[in-house]
Amino acid sequence: MTMPETIAIIYDFDGTLTKESSLNYTIFPYLKIKPDEFWELVNKEMQKDNADWILIFMRLVLEIAKNKKFKITQKILKKLVKNIIYVKGIPQYFERINTYINKNFKDINLRHYIISGNLAEIVKFSKVAKYMKNIFASSYYYKNGKPVFPLLAVNETLKTQFIFRISKGREKMYEPVNDFIEHSKRPVPFKNIIYIGDGLTDIPSMAVVKNNGGHSIAVYNDTDSKKVCDKLLKEGRVHFIAKADYSKGSKLEKLLKRIIALIIKNN
Ligand SMILES: [Mg+2]
């Protein structure tokens, strides 16, 4: 008997599964800071120190909280996460697509993953977390229950490392990811990977997946993000674009089913 074939759908989080950046529903209102003001600050520091923007974002969250005397703990984050607004069809879509695969393709093992630059604490406490095989996101090192240093800062190019980890079955940070493993011997060959993201920070991931024989989709929530998607399609960074709508019968759901059927047919 052959091993069941694994197909992985990898999602970005903010703007892909959530309507706006999840920070807009959680940390920013809690710290009483406007998103525009915060990102302007990140930008300024980036220019001043020539630093990585995810590290600046993680540091500023802690600094602003400290200055304003707001505590950031896992418990508080867990509570804030309840305010997140998801895009249409989330989370019901996950149950539906899993049932669809189980019913129609018994030999296929469908996995869902999230790779996000945002805080792991937010993503892991969100209501989509339970559908995920694994979540890769930026996270803090906690000392006495307090975040004090970054453990992992997931910028746009580090995202691609996790795609290789998923493909090679080396999902723990201590597992060597650079060993050569033939595609046919990988738990999830690239041709079985579908990447869904909403924006510029997903470009390296979309390109890595597409250029290695996988499938990339850019999703949008409004006319501005549609423009970004149109550009990505025109530049050949993605195969498809669709509205971030995962509801029953949506264009995106149909597209995903079509890609899955194509992967199965070509294997
Ligand atoms: Mg995003």
mmCIF file of N, CA and C in Angstrom, residues 28 33-47 56 60:
data_model
loop_
_atom_site.group_PDB
_atom_site.id
_atom_site.type_symbol
_atom_site.label_atom_id
_atom_site.label_comp_id
_atom_site.label_asym_id
_atom_site.label_seq_id
_atom_site.Cartn_x
_atom_site.Cartn_y
_atom_site.Cartn_z
ATOM 1 N N PHE A 28 -3.441 47.118 19.175
ATOM 2 C CA PHE A 28 -3.519 48.575 18.975
ATOM 3 C C PHE A 28 -4.617 49.225 19.823
ATOM 4 N N ILE A 33 -3.330 52.992 20.598
ATOM 5 C CA ILE A 33 -2.500 53.604 19.560
ATOM 6 C C ILE A 33 -3.143 53.354 18.199
ATOM 7 N N LYS A 34 -3.111 54.390 17.354
ATOM 8 C CA LYS A 34 -3.701 54.251 16.017
ATOM 9 C C LYS A 34 -2.740 53.474 15.124
ATOM 10 N N PRO A 35 -3.281 52.548 14.307
ATOM 11 C CA PRO A 35 -2.419 51.745 13.427
ATOM 12 C C PRO A 35 -1.470 52.607 12.584
ATOM 13 N N ASP A 36 -1.997 53.681 11.981
ATOM 14 C CA ASP A 36 -1.153 54.535 11.126
ATOM 15 C C ASP A 36 0.025 55.103 11.905
ATOM 16 N N GLU A 37 -0.270 55.557 13.136
ATOM 17 C CA GLU A 37 0.778 56.140 13.985
ATOM 18 C C GLU A 37 1.853 55.093 14.302
ATOM 19 N N PHE A 38 1.383 53.895 14.623
ATOM 20 C CA PHE A 38 2.309 52.823 14.986
ATOM 21 C C PHE A 38 3.235 52.485 13.819
ATOM 22 N N TRP A 39 2.659 52.296 12.636
ATOM 23 C CA TRP A 39 3.477 51.874 11.490
ATOM 24 C C TRP A 39 4.407 52.989 11.019
ATOM 25 N N GLU A 40 3.963 54.234 11.238
ATOM 26 C CA GLU A 40 4.826 55.370 10.921
ATOM 27 C C GLU A 40 6.069 55.349 11.820
ATOM 28 N N LEU A 41 5.821 55.008 13.073
ATOM 29 C CA LEU A 41 6.909 54.887 14.053
ATOM 30 C C LEU A 41 7.875 53.768 13.646
ATOM 31 N N VAL A 42 7.312 52.647 13.230
ATOM 32 C CA VAL A 42 8.131 51.509 12.784
ATOM 33 C C VAL A 42 9.006 51.938 11.604
ATOM 34 N N ASN A 43 8.360 52.644 10.665
ATOM 35 C CA ASN A 43 9.068 53.125 9.483
ATOM 36 C C ASN A 43 10.231 54.029 9.822
ATOM 37 N N LYS A 44 9.963 54.946 10.754
ATOM 38 C CA LYS A 44 10.986 55.910 11.179
ATOM 39 C C LYS A 44 12.182 55.185 11.780
ATOM 40 N N GLU A 45 11.881 54.249 12.681
ATOM 41 C CA GLU A 45 12.951 53.496 13.363
ATOM 42 C C GLU A 45 13.729 52.636 12.376
ATOM 43 N N MET A 46 13.016 52.137 11.390
ATOM 44 C CA MET A 46 13.634 51.296 10.374
ATOM 45 C C MET A 46 14.696 52.093 9.629
ATOM 46 N N GLN A 47 14.348 53.352 9.323
ATOM 47 C CA GLN A 47 15.287 54.208 8.603
ATOM 48 C C GLN A 47 16.427 54.647 9.504
ATOM 49 N N ILE A 56 11.522 45.573 15.010
ATOM 50 C CA ILE A 56 11.119 46.888 15.529
ATOM 51 C C ILE A 56 9.678 46.824 16.037
ATOM 52 N N LEU A 60 8.667 47.706 19.766
ATOM 53 C CA LEU A 60 7.808 48.857 20.047
ATOM 54 C C LEU A 60 6.547 48.461 20.822
#
